[in-house]
Short mmCIF file of C-alpha atoms in Angstrom, two decimals:
data_model
loop_
_atom_site.label_atom_id
_atom_site.label_comp_id
_atom_site.label_asym_id
_atom_site.label_seq_id
_atom_site.Cartn_x
_atom_site.Cartn_y
_atom_site.Cartn_z
CA UNK Q 1 169.03 28.75 53.66
CA UNK Q 2 171.59 31.60 55.16
CA UNK Q 3 175.32 29.93 54.96
CA UNK Q 4 176.45 28.60 57.78
CA UNK Q 5 178.65 30.59 60.20
CA UNK Q 6 181.30 29.36 62.07
CA UNK Q 7 180.67 31.63 65.29
CA UNK Q 8 177.36 29.89 65.75
CA UNK Q 9 177.32 25.78 67.11
CA UNK Q 10 176.09 23.41 64.95
CA UNK Q 11 172.66 22.02 65.37
CA UNK Q 12 171.03 18.74 64.05
CA UNK Q 13 170.49 18.34 60.64
CA UNK Q 14 167.31 19.80 59.60
CA UNK Q 15 164.91 18.53 56.96
CA UNK Q 16 166.90 15.63 56.35
CA UNK Q 17 164.32 12.12 56.68
CA UNK Q 18 161.73 11.96 54.46
CA UNK Q 19 158.67 10.15 55.38
CA UNK Q 20 159.92 6.72 54.68
CA UNK Q 21 162.91 7.28 56.31
CA UNK Q 22 161.38 8.18 59.50
CA UNK Q 23 159.22 5.13 58.95
CA UNK Q 24 162.37 3.35 59.11
CA UNK Q 25 163.54 4.27 62.44
CA UNK Q 26 160.06 3.91 63.95
CA UNK Q 27 158.81 -0.50 62.13
CA UNK Q 28 163.12 -1.21 62.88
CA UNK Q 29 162.55 -0.26 66.38
CA UNK Q 30 160.09 -3.02 66.64
CA UNK Q 31 162.01 -5.76 64.53
CA UNK Q 32 159.32 -7.39 62.85
CA UNK Q 33 161.26 -10.75 62.68
CA UNK Q 34 162.49 -11.00 65.69
CA UNK Q 35 158.88 -10.35 66.85
CA UNK Q 36 157.81 -12.91 64.18
CA UNK Q 37 159.76 -15.93 65.25
CA UNK Q 38 160.45 -15.16 69.36
CA UNK Q 39 156.89 -14.89 70.13
CA UNK Q 40 153.96 -15.14 67.66
CA UNK Q 41 154.67 -19.01 68.32
CA UNK Q 42 154.02 -18.16 71.97
CA UNK Q 43 150.74 -16.68 71.03
CA UNK Q 44 149.35 -18.91 68.96
CA UNK Q 45 149.60 -21.52 72.39
CA UNK Q 46 147.71 -19.42 74.25
CA UNK Q 47 145.36 -17.82 72.02
CA UNK Q 48 145.23 -20.73 69.57
CA UNK Q 49 144.45 -19.70 65.79
CA UNK Q 50 143.06 -16.82 66.37
CA UNK Q 51 146.34 -14.94 67.27
CA UNK Q 52 146.07 -12.89 64.59
CA UNK Q 53 143.08 -10.99 65.39
CA UNK Q 54 145.02 -10.06 68.54
CA UNK Q 55 147.68 -8.24 66.28
CA UNK Q 56 144.51 -6.74 64.11
CA UNK Q 57 142.72 -5.52 67.73
CA UNK Q 58 146.09 -4.09 68.72
CA UNK Q 59 146.82 -1.92 65.17
CA UNK Q 60 143.64 -0.72 65.34
CA UNK Q 61 144.02 0.30 69.34
CA UNK Q 62 147.19 2.24 68.47
CA UNK Q 63 145.96 3.86 65.28
CA UNK Q 64 142.98 5.32 66.86
CA UNK Q 65 145.54 6.69 69.70
CA UNK Q 66 147.93 7.86 66.28
CA UNK Q 67 144.63 10.48 65.55
CA UNK Q 68 145.05 12.51 68.56
CA UNK Q 69 148.65 11.86 68.73
CA UNK Q 70 149.63 13.25 65.20
CA UNK Q 71 147.13 16.01 65.63
CA UNK Q 72 149.34 17.19 68.69
CA UNK Q 73 152.57 16.90 66.66
CA UNK Q 74 151.00 19.96 64.05
CA UNK Q 75 150.16 22.46 67.48
CA UNK Q 76 153.00 21.20 69.73
CA UNK Q 77 156.51 21.75 67.82
CA UNK Q 78 159.13 21.57 70.97
CA UNK Q 79 161.24 18.47 70.15
CA UNK Q 80 160.53 17.22 73.62
CA UNK Q 81 157.56 14.51 72.34
CA UNK Q 82 156.16 12.66 74.64
CA UNK Q 83 156.70 14.69 77.24
CA UNK Q 84 156.33 17.97 75.35
CA UNK Q 85 152.92 16.75 74.65
CA UNK Q 86 152.06 15.85 77.96
CA UNK Q 87 152.97 18.71 79.99
CA UNK Q 88 151.27 21.43 77.37
CA UNK Q 89 148.20 19.23 78.69
CA UNK Q 90 148.11 17.94 81.83
CA UNK Q 91 150.60 20.52 83.27
CA UNK Q 92 154.52 20.58 83.86
CA UNK Q 93 154.61 18.39 87.12
CA UNK Q 94 153.60 15.68 84.96
CA UNK Q 95 155.51 16.31 81.76
CA UNK Q 96 158.91 16.15 83.93
CA UNK Q 97 157.44 13.43 85.09
CA UNK Q 98 157.09 11.86 81.89
CA UNK Q 99 160.26 12.82 80.18
CA UNK Q 100 162.02 10.40 83.45
CA UNK Q 101 159.43 7.84 82.45
CA UNK Q 102 160.94 8.52 78.52
CA UNK Q 103 164.68 8.31 79.79
CA UNK Q 104 163.74 5.31 81.45
CA UNK Q 105 161.65 3.31 79.16
CA UNK Q 106 163.54 4.34 76.17
CA UNK Q 107 166.36 3.13 77.22
CA UNK Q 108 164.83 -0.19 79.13
CA UNK Q 109 163.91 -0.90 75.74
CA UNK Q 110 167.39 -0.65 74.02
CA UNK Q 111 169.81 -1.63 77.13
CA UNK Q 112 167.96 -5.06 77.63
CA UNK Q 113 168.08 -6.30 74.36
CA UNK Q 114 171.88 -6.18 74.20
CA UNK Q 115 171.61 -9.29 75.84
CA UNK Q 116 169.81 -11.05 73.40
CA UNK Q 117 172.05 -10.07 70.66
CA UNK Q 118 175.31 -11.81 72.72
CA UNK Q 119 172.43 -15.17 73.36
CA UNK Q 120 171.25 -14.54 69.96
CA UNK Q 121 174.44 -14.40 68.49
CA UNK Q 122 175.87 -16.79 70.09
CA UNK Q 123 172.84 -19.01 68.86
CA UNK Q 124 173.37 -17.83 65.28
CA UNK Q 125 176.81 -19.34 65.62
CA UNK Q 126 176.17 -22.58 66.94
CA UNK Q 127 173.50 -23.01 64.99
CA UNK Q 128 175.04 -22.71 61.57
CA UNK Q 129 178.87 -23.79 62.71
CA UNK Q 130 179.20 -24.98 65.71
CA UNK Q 131 180.75 -22.32 67.18
CA UNK Q 132 180.54 -22.10 71.40
CA UNK Q 133 180.93 -18.19 71.56
CA UNK Q 134 180.17 -16.27 74.79
CA UNK Q 135 177.84 -13.99 75.18
CA UNK Q 136 179.81 -10.52 76.68
CA UNK Q 137 182.11 -10.13 74.06
CA UNK Q 138 179.15 -9.87 71.77
CA UNK Q 139 176.81 -7.20 73.41
CA UNK Q 140 180.03 -5.36 73.79
CA UNK Q 141 180.80 -5.31 70.04
CA UNK Q 142 177.43 -4.27 69.40
CA UNK Q 143 177.78 -1.36 72.07
CA UNK Q 144 180.58 -0.44 70.01
CA UNK Q 145 178.64 -0.47 66.72
CA UNK Q 146 175.40 1.19 68.01
CA UNK Q 147 177.63 4.04 69.27
CA UNK Q 148 179.50 4.78 66.05
CA UNK Q 149 175.44 4.25 64.14
CA UNK Q 150 174.40 6.77 66.55
CA UNK Q 151 177.71 9.35 66.13
CA UNK Q 152 177.48 9.09 62.31
CA UNK Q 153 175.21 11.63 60.37
CA UNK Q 154 171.33 11.05 60.34
CA UNK Q 155 171.19 10.27 56.77
CA UNK Q 156 174.03 6.93 57.48
CA UNK Q 157 171.31 5.85 59.91
CA UNK Q 158 168.17 6.17 57.97
CA UNK Q 159 169.86 3.65 54.56
CA UNK Q 160 171.77 1.31 57.23
CA UNK Q 161 167.54 0.46 58.69
CA UNK Q 162 166.62 0.58 55.58
CA UNK Q 163 168.78 -1.98 53.77
CA UNK Q 164 168.26 -4.04 57.53
CA UNK Q 165 164.51 -3.94 57.03
CA UNK Q 166 164.35 -4.62 54.06
CA UNK Q 167 166.35 -8.07 55.14
CA UNK Q 168 164.24 -9.27 57.34
CA UNK Q 169 160.87 -8.46 56.28
CA UNK Q 170 161.79 -10.27 52.69
CA UNK Q 171 162.53 -13.09 54.70
CA UNK Q 172 158.65 -13.29 55.83
CA UNK Q 173 157.78 -12.52 52.71
CA UNK Q 174 159.64 -15.13 51.79
CA UNK Q 175 158.48 -17.60 53.92
CA UNK Q 176 154.79 -16.38 53.58
CA UNK Q 177 154.77 -16.79 49.83
CA UNK Q 178 156.31 -20.22 49.76
CA UNK Q 179 153.22 -21.19 51.90
CA UNK Q 180 150.60 -19.60 49.77
CA UNK Q 181 152.21 -21.08 46.47
CA UNK Q 182 151.65 -25.03 47.85
CA UNK Q 183 148.20 -23.45 49.56
CA UNK Q 184 149.72 -24.72 52.89
CA UNK Q 185 149.41 -27.93 54.28
CA UNK Q 186 145.23 -28.29 53.44
CA UNK Q 187 144.31 -25.73 51.70
CA UNK Q 188 143.93 -21.51 52.58
CA UNK Q 189 141.91 -20.72 55.43
CA UNK Q 190 140.25 -18.04 56.98
CA UNK Q 191 139.39 -19.52 60.62
CA UNK Q 192 141.77 -17.90 62.27
CA UNK Q 193 139.46 -14.61 62.02
CA UNK Q 194 136.20 -15.82 63.12
CA UNK Q 195 134.85 -14.91 65.50
CA UNK Q 196 134.47 -18.19 68.08
CA UNK Q 197 138.46 -19.21 67.33
CA UNK Q 198 138.94 -15.09 68.57
CA UNK Q 199 136.75 -14.72 71.80
CA UNK Q 200 138.46 -17.26 73.67
CA UNK Q 201 140.22 -17.28 76.81
CA UNK Q 202 143.47 -17.41 75.52
CA UNK Q 203 142.89 -13.77 73.61
CA UNK Q 204 144.23 -11.86 76.38
CA UNK Q 205 147.39 -13.29 76.52
CA UNK Q 206 147.77 -12.48 72.66
CA UNK Q 207 146.69 -8.97 73.32
CA UNK Q 208 149.27 -8.81 75.61
CA UNK Q 209 151.82 -10.06 73.62
CA UNK Q 210 150.45 -7.77 70.27
CA UNK Q 211 150.54 -4.82 72.37
CA UNK Q 212 154.39 -5.26 73.22
CA UNK Q 213 155.00 -5.44 69.55
CA UNK Q 214 154.02 -2.53 68.50
CA UNK Q 215 156.25 -0.42 71.38
CA UNK Q 216 158.29 2.12 69.35
CA UNK Q 217 155.95 2.98 66.57
CA UNK Q 218 155.39 6.20 68.08
CA UNK Q 219 159.11 7.83 68.36
CA UNK Q 220 158.49 9.07 64.71
CA UNK Q 221 157.78 13.04 66.75
CA UNK Q 222 161.15 12.64 67.82
CA UNK Q 223 162.60 13.48 64.56
CA UNK Q 224 160.64 15.95 64.15
CA UNK Q 225 163.91 19.15 63.44
CA UNK Q 226 165.29 16.98 61.43
CA UNK Q 227 162.18 15.50 59.09
CA UNK Q 228 161.20 16.86 55.31
CA UNK Q 229 157.42 19.34 56.36
CA UNK Q 230 156.99 17.71 59.54
CA UNK Q 231 153.86 18.92 59.87
CA UNK Q 232 152.74 16.30 57.00
CA UNK Q 233 155.76 13.54 56.99
CA UNK Q 234 155.45 12.72 60.94
CA UNK Q 235 151.58 11.93 60.81
CA UNK Q 236 152.24 9.79 57.59
CA UNK Q 237 155.49 8.24 59.32
CA UNK Q 238 152.81 7.57 62.29
CA UNK Q 239 150.52 5.71 60.18
CA UNK Q 240 152.51 3.96 58.08
CA UNK Q 241 154.23 2.96 60.96
CA UNK Q 242 151.26 1.39 62.91
CA UNK Q 243 149.18 -0.07 59.28
CA UNK Q 244 152.08 -1.63 58.63
CA UNK Q 245 153.14 -3.72 61.66
CA UNK Q 246 149.42 -4.23 62.06
CA UNK Q 247 148.55 -5.81 58.70
CA UNK Q 248 152.12 -7.65 58.47
CA UNK Q 249 152.36 -9.07 61.74
CA UNK Q 250 148.68 -10.41 60.77
CA UNK Q 251 149.12 -11.64 58.02
CA UNK Q 252 152.53 -13.61 58.92
CA UNK Q 253 151.32 -15.38 61.74
CA UNK Q 254 147.96 -16.40 59.64
CA UNK Q 255 150.37 -17.72 57.04
CA UNK Q 256 152.38 -19.96 59.40
CA UNK Q 257 149.28 -21.35 60.95
CA UNK Q 258 148.27 -22.21 57.37
CA UNK Q 259 151.97 -23.67 57.66
CA UNK Q 260 151.04 -27.04 59.81
CA UNK Q 261 147.75 -26.17 59.49
CA UNK Q 262 144.66 -25.25 61.76
CA UNK Q 263 144.36 -28.43 63.23
CA UNK Q 264 148.18 -29.23 63.92
CA UNK Q 265 149.56 -25.88 64.26
CA UNK Q 266 149.56 -24.54 68.29
CA UNK Q 267 150.99 -28.85 69.54
CA UNK Q 268 153.93 -27.68 66.40
CA UNK Q 269 153.39 -24.36 68.53
CA UNK Q 270 153.90 -26.25 71.76
CA UNK Q 271 156.35 -29.28 71.01
CA UNK Q 272 158.85 -26.73 69.43
CA UNK Q 273 158.44 -23.17 69.90
CA UNK Q 274 161.41 -21.34 69.18
CA UNK Q 275 161.73 -23.76 65.72
CA UNK Q 276 158.28 -23.08 64.94
CA UNK Q 277 158.69 -20.25 61.87
CA UNK Q 278 162.72 -21.95 60.66
CA UNK Q 279 160.70 -25.43 60.62
CA UNK Q 280 158.20 -23.46 58.42
CA UNK Q 281 161.10 -22.12 56.46
CA UNK Q 282 162.13 -24.95 55.52
CA UNK Q 283 159.42 -27.15 54.48
CA UNK Q 284 158.02 -24.87 52.04
CA UNK Q 285 161.53 -22.11 50.76
CA UNK Q 286 164.51 -24.74 51.80
CA UNK Q 287 167.64 -25.32 54.57
CA UNK Q 288 169.35 -22.84 52.59
CA UNK Q 289 166.37 -20.11 53.71
CA UNK Q 290 166.38 -21.57 57.77
CA UNK Q 291 170.04 -20.44 57.60
CA UNK Q 292 169.18 -16.87 56.18
CA UNK Q 293 166.60 -16.48 58.83
CA UNK Q 294 168.97 -17.21 61.79
CA UNK Q 295 171.70 -14.26 60.33
CA UNK Q 296 168.79 -11.99 59.74
CA UNK Q 297 167.39 -12.18 63.04
CA UNK Q 298 170.45 -11.34 64.68
CA UNK Q 299 170.61 -8.31 61.83
CA UNK Q 300 166.66 -7.38 63.37
CA UNK Q 301 168.52 -7.10 66.90
CA UNK Q 302 170.93 -4.43 65.40
CA UNK Q 303 168.22 -2.72 63.82
CA UNK Q 304 166.37 -2.33 66.72
CA UNK Q 305 169.62 -1.02 68.73
CA UNK Q 306 170.55 1.35 66.60
CA UNK Q 307 166.62 2.80 66.02
CA UNK Q 308 166.09 3.40 70.16
CA UNK Q 309 169.67 4.26 70.51
CA UNK Q 310 169.11 7.79 67.98
CA UNK Q 311 166.22 8.08 70.02
CA UNK Q 312 167.18 7.83 73.21
CA UNK Q 313 169.89 9.97 71.49
CA UNK Q 314 167.31 12.75 70.97
CA UNK Q 315 165.35 12.61 74.11
CA UNK Q 316 168.56 13.24 76.41
CA UNK Q 317 169.47 16.35 73.67
CA UNK Q 318 166.52 17.54 74.44
CA UNK Q 319 166.39 17.52 77.82
CA UNK Q 320 169.61 19.22 78.71
CA UNK Q 321 168.70 21.89 75.81
CA UNK Q 322 165.79 22.31 78.81
CA UNK Q 323 168.80 22.52 81.77
CA UNK Q 324 167.26 19.37 83.26
CA UNK Q 325 170.46 17.13 82.36
CA UNK Q 326 173.67 18.28 81.82
CA UNK Q 327 174.51 20.62 79.00
CA UNK Q 328 177.41 18.83 77.66
CA UNK Q 329 174.54 16.35 76.34
CA UNK Q 330 173.93 18.82 74.35
CA UNK Q 331 176.12 19.38 72.55
CA UNK Q 332 175.89 19.06 68.43
CA UNK Q 333 179.18 17.14 66.36
CA UNK Q 334 179.93 19.88 63.51
CA UNK Q 335 180.45 17.45 60.35
CA UNK Q 336 177.58 14.53 61.34
CA UNK Q 337 175.27 17.29 62.89
CA UNK Q 338 174.58 14.28 65.77
CA UNK Q 339 173.99 14.73 69.09
CA UNK Q 340 177.08 12.43 70.22
CA UNK Q 341 177.76 12.74 73.79
CA UNK Q 342 174.51 12.08 74.36
CA UNK Q 343 175.32 9.05 72.24
CA UNK Q 344 178.32 8.25 74.01
CA UNK Q 345 176.69 8.87 77.62
CA UNK Q 346 174.02 5.86 76.61
CA UNK Q 347 176.93 3.34 75.15
CA UNK Q 348 178.99 4.29 78.80
CA UNK Q 349 175.06 3.39 80.53
CA UNK Q 350 174.72 0.67 78.12
CA UNK Q 351 178.49 -0.38 78.80
CA UNK Q 352 177.76 -0.23 83.01
CA UNK Q 353 174.56 -1.66 82.86
CA UNK Q 354 175.46 -4.87 80.82
CA UNK Q 355 178.46 -5.86 82.72
CA UNK Q 356 176.66 -5.31 86.00
CA UNK Q 357 174.10 -8.14 84.80
CA UNK Q 358 177.35 -9.97 83.52
CA UNK Q 359 179.35 -9.56 86.72
CA UNK Q 360 176.55 -11.31 88.88
CA UNK Q 361 176.13 -14.18 86.37
CA UNK Q 362 172.75 -13.02 85.40
CA UNK Q 363 171.13 -15.38 81.56
CA UNK Q 364 171.46 -12.72 79.30
CA UNK Q 365 168.30 -13.25 77.88
CA UNK Q 366 165.50 -14.37 80.88
CA UNK Q 367 167.14 -11.80 82.82
CA UNK Q 368 169.46 -9.19 80.87
CA UNK Q 369 166.72 -8.62 78.31
CA UNK Q 370 163.63 -10.37 80.19
CA UNK Q 371 164.20 -7.73 83.56
CA UNK Q 372 165.03 -4.73 81.89
CA UNK Q 373 163.41 -4.35 79.00
CA UNK Q 374 159.99 -5.49 80.81
CA UNK Q 375 160.00 -2.37 82.76
CA UNK Q 376 161.01 -0.21 79.24
CA UNK Q 377 157.86 -1.49 77.59
CA UNK Q 378 155.46 -0.57 80.62
CA UNK Q 379 156.86 3.00 80.77
CA UNK Q 380 156.68 3.56 77.16
CA UNK Q 381 152.32 2.04 77.14
CA UNK Q 382 152.26 4.59 80.36
CA UNK Q 383 153.29 7.68 78.13
CA UNK Q 384 150.87 7.00 75.02
CA UNK Q 385 147.94 6.66 77.85
CA UNK Q 386 148.88 10.32 79.19
CA UNK Q 387 149.80 11.50 75.72
CA UNK Q 388 146.36 10.77 75.18
CA UNK Q 389 145.35 12.17 77.99
CA UNK Q 390 147.13 15.31 76.79
CA UNK Q 391 145.26 15.60 73.64
CA UNK Q 392 142.18 16.20 75.28
CA UNK Q 393 142.97 18.87 77.71
CA UNK Q 394 145.28 20.55 75.25
CA UNK Q 395 142.25 20.70 72.75
CA UNK Q 396 139.87 21.52 75.14
CA UNK Q 397 141.77 24.89 76.57
CA UNK Q 398 143.43 25.95 73.09
CA UNK Q 399 141.64 27.73 70.28
CA UNK Q 400 142.06 26.10 67.47
CA UNK Q 401 140.11 24.72 63.66
CA UNK Q 402 140.24 20.42 64.76
CA UNK Q 403 137.72 18.26 64.91
CA UNK Q 404 136.42 17.09 67.51
CA UNK Q 405 137.02 13.19 66.34
CA UNK Q 406 140.58 13.74 66.57
CA UNK Q 407 140.98 16.29 69.62
CA UNK Q 408 138.39 14.23 72.10
CA UNK Q 409 137.10 11.08 70.32
CA UNK Q 410 140.18 9.57 69.49
CA UNK Q 411 142.11 10.14 72.16
CA UNK Q 412 139.63 9.49 74.85
CA UNK Q 413 138.98 6.00 73.40
CA UNK Q 414 142.55 5.39 72.54
CA UNK Q 415 142.71 6.62 76.38
CA UNK Q 416 140.21 3.40 77.46
CA UNK Q 417 141.76 1.03 74.95
CA UNK Q 418 145.99 1.45 76.03
CA UNK Q 419 144.68 1.25 80.00
CA UNK Q 420 143.02 -1.64 79.11
CA UNK Q 421 146.16 -2.70 77.31
CA UNK Q 422 148.58 -1.92 79.89
CA UNK Q 423 146.43 -3.89 82.45
CA UNK Q 424 146.02 -6.90 80.60
CA UNK Q 425 150.40 -6.32 80.20
CA UNK Q 426 150.73 -5.92 84.21
CA UNK Q 427 148.77 -9.02 84.28
CA UNK Q 428 150.13 -11.01 82.25
CA UNK Q 429 153.99 -9.88 83.61
CA UNK Q 430 155.14 -13.42 84.32
CA UNK Q 431 154.54 -14.71 80.75
CA UNK Q 432 157.30 -11.87 79.39
CA UNK Q 433 159.76 -12.93 82.12
CA UNK Q 434 159.12 -15.72 83.88
CA UNK Q 435 160.38 -15.02 86.99
CA UNK Q 436 158.83 -15.08 90.58
CA UNK Q 437 155.97 -12.95 91.93
CA UNK Q 438 158.33 -11.08 93.69
CA UNK Q 439 160.53 -10.34 90.95
CA UNK Q 440 157.63 -9.01 88.45
CA UNK Q 441 156.46 -7.32 91.63
CA UNK Q 442 159.54 -5.00 91.22
CA UNK Q 443 159.53 -4.62 87.78
CA UNK Q 444 155.67 -3.62 87.36
CA UNK Q 445 156.41 -1.12 90.08
CA UNK Q 446 159.52 0.38 88.40
CA UNK Q 447 156.78 2.93 86.30
CA UNK Q 448 155.17 4.18 89.29
CA UNK Q 449 158.04 4.47 90.90
CA UNK Q 450 159.90 6.22 88.51
CA UNK Q 451 156.27 8.72 88.13
CA UNK Q 452 156.59 9.97 91.82
CA UNK Q 453 160.57 10.50 91.31
CA UNK Q 454 159.65 12.59 88.61
CA UNK Q 455 156.63 14.34 90.29
CA UNK Q 456 158.76 15.25 93.07
CA UNK Q 457 162.22 15.72 90.93
CA UNK Q 458 159.46 18.84 89.06
CA UNK Q 459 158.81 20.48 92.29
CA UNK Q 460 162.62 20.56 93.28
CA UNK Q 461 162.95 22.55 90.04
CA UNK Q 462 160.61 24.38 90.88
CA UNK Q 463 161.96 25.68 93.92
CA UNK Q 464 165.58 25.54 93.07
CA UNK Q 465 165.35 26.29 89.48
CA UNK Q 466 162.63 28.40 88.74
CA UNK Q 467 163.92 29.41 85.41
CA UNK Q 468 164.16 26.59 84.24
CA UNK Q 469 160.87 24.55 85.55
CA UNK Q 470 159.12 28.48 83.97
CA UNK Q 471 160.80 27.36 79.88
CA UNK Q 472 160.31 23.53 80.51
CA UNK Q 473 158.42 21.89 77.25
CA UNK Q 474 158.57 25.67 75.80
CA UNK Q 475 157.13 26.08 71.89
CA UNK Q 476 160.48 27.34 70.12
CA UNK Q 477 159.57 31.12 68.69
CA UNK Q 478 158.57 31.31 64.76
CA UNK Q 479 159.81 34.46 63.21
CA UNK Q 480 157.27 37.60 62.70
CA UNK Q 481 158.13 37.21 59.13
CA UNK Q 482 157.50 33.64 58.80
CA UNK Q 483 154.82 32.11 55.51
CA UNK Q 484 152.38 30.26 57.41
CA UNK Q 485 151.15 28.34 54.94
CA UNK Q 486 147.69 25.74 55.77
CA UNK Q 487 147.64 22.44 56.89
CA UNK Q 488 145.06 20.45 54.91
CA UNK Q 489 143.23 20.60 57.85
CA UNK Q 490 143.11 23.93 58.92
CA UNK Q 491 145.68 24.64 61.20
CA UNK Q 492 148.61 27.37 60.59
CA UNK Q 493 151.50 25.75 59.64
CA UNK Q 494 153.85 27.28 62.01
CA UNK Q 495 157.22 24.88 59.79
CA UNK Q 496 156.61 26.83 56.89
CA UNK Q 497 159.69 29.69 57.74
CA UNK Q 498 160.78 29.10 61.58
CA UNK Q 499 163.03 32.00 62.77
CA UNK Q 500 167.07 30.98 62.82
CA UNK Q 501 166.16 29.40 66.23
CA UNK Q 502 163.08 27.13 65.53
CA UNK Q 503 163.33 23.60 63.43
CA UNK Q 504 163.77 23.42 59.54
CA UNK Q 505 166.76 26.47 59.69
CA UNK Q 506 169.73 26.41 58.62
CA UNK Q 507 171.51 23.36 60.40
CA UNK Q 508 174.10 25.03 61.42
CA UNK Q 509 172.41 27.17 64.26
CA UNK Q 510 171.27 26.61 67.55
CA UNK Q 511 168.09 24.43 67.68
CA UNK Q 512 165.21 24.17 70.30
CA UNK Q 513 164.65 20.82 71.61
CA UNK Q 514 163.85 17.88 70.30
CA UNK Q 515 162.60 15.05 71.69
CA UNK Q 516 161.00 5.62 69.67
CA UNK Q 517 159.50 0.84 69.80
CA UNK Q 518 158.69 -1.26 69.23
CA UNK Q 519 161.07 -2.10 70.76
CA UNK Q 520 161.39 -5.74 69.99
CA UNK Q 521 158.50 -7.00 72.39
CA UNK Q 522 159.61 -9.35 75.19
CA UNK Q 523 161.37 -12.24 73.91
CA UNK Q 524 159.35 -15.32 75.73
CA UNK Q 525 160.39 -16.58 79.37
CA UNK Q 526 161.53 -19.34 78.95
CA UNK Q 527 164.96 -20.52 77.21
CA UNK Q 528 163.85 -23.27 75.50
CA UNK Q 529 161.05 -20.64 73.64
CA UNK Q 530 163.59 -18.59 71.20
CA UNK Q 531 163.97 -18.79 68.38
CA UNK Q 532 167.02 -18.78 68.48
CA UNK Q 533 168.70 -21.85 69.87
CA UNK Q 534 168.97 -24.15 66.30
CA UNK Q 535 165.94 -26.20 65.90
CA UNK Q 536 165.72 -30.01 65.08
CA UNK Q 537 164.74 -29.02 61.27
CA UNK Q 538 167.81 -27.01 60.95
#
């Protein structure tokens, strides 16, 4: 690479993130411990002992989606990720609308979780030390911590998330190990995967929860400009994330079933939903492990917030570089190489929402978390559906050397399955929110309303700012002398030696647009169902 020059603005820190680093970001966004301790017991109550299969089915569906998604990532190098794919495949109006949905979706997945951070930390302090802490100061402190994490370099964030992810998955592995070593309550059983226990009416509700537990895994492509060898790193990280989450979720839920026994676990989950995992780890490992689980739930939430914050900042950076958002949001910190202005704006937006809910006397868990998180989750699922359709149309229009399995069969199948998943989540939305039918109708209507608003914005841009519209989601240029290596699938690898304005160039040079969680899946609707309240077993 050429040396940095003082007369050029800094760019993102390119060539920094490995496959493991990107995997840490997207798996941390899913918050595995929070999803398991907070949502899995509800899935058991609704779907019975066949619940683990629901997580496997959701994982398989999203793995099918990842086939076309990662194939597209090798051909569309714009940093806009979802919206760039949709613009290239389905047209610029839908691409601009998708960009708006992405901003609303990712912000919804992150900002609502500050309510969970406040209530979870308060519950943990009460369970461990008997302290009664107000949620609002905790949430505001969390906003500052997350802002600082996003302000620092991307490799700093990857290291922090790596440590936190090891902690939260480690405590679940410890629980599973204790159950397996002691043989469970009545010996180990595979009845959870028997067709008679999977094909039950409650499976639809389990699938709704299961799909929400993966939301955010697709954010791997957002880090393209900062990845090492993105043509290989991004697909690997995507498959690792969805594969790990699907298998890990199913395995952990199955071990908890073994902890109580096939015949007693549903009653145990219904009787103490929030304390199910704490009771299991107290019995099979010890009370000290239950105390650690309380602490690691809080760090799991912090990891998820940081992962989503970084993803949002890069989407805002990409849209600023497109000319859709104010240019100031595209500024890169000269030392940390982070989109620090976008990060500050996102933090101020989060603070405004949190303070607004607090001023209205809203509950941080049942209202701030669930009412803000649910539209975000639906928005990201809608983007996946549009992206799957975009893959099909894109590869019908451009010459390529990809096979039909990757460009037609897998994305078309994924589109059908994702449409079913969105219908399941929307039809079961009351399970996520615990709100009135009117509130639920408004929450479900947010995504289509934002999509329509985005289409109107696109037509306005085409009339008022045709130069911005014309270059929206445009591919970054590649130097004529680039050494176009061929990837394993026969496609030219445009990332080999890009020009100074393309990804992978000298970090000091201006960069092209860049475009993540599952978020923690929405936590159960009843306050009593949260695992963050002290259980009788503690």
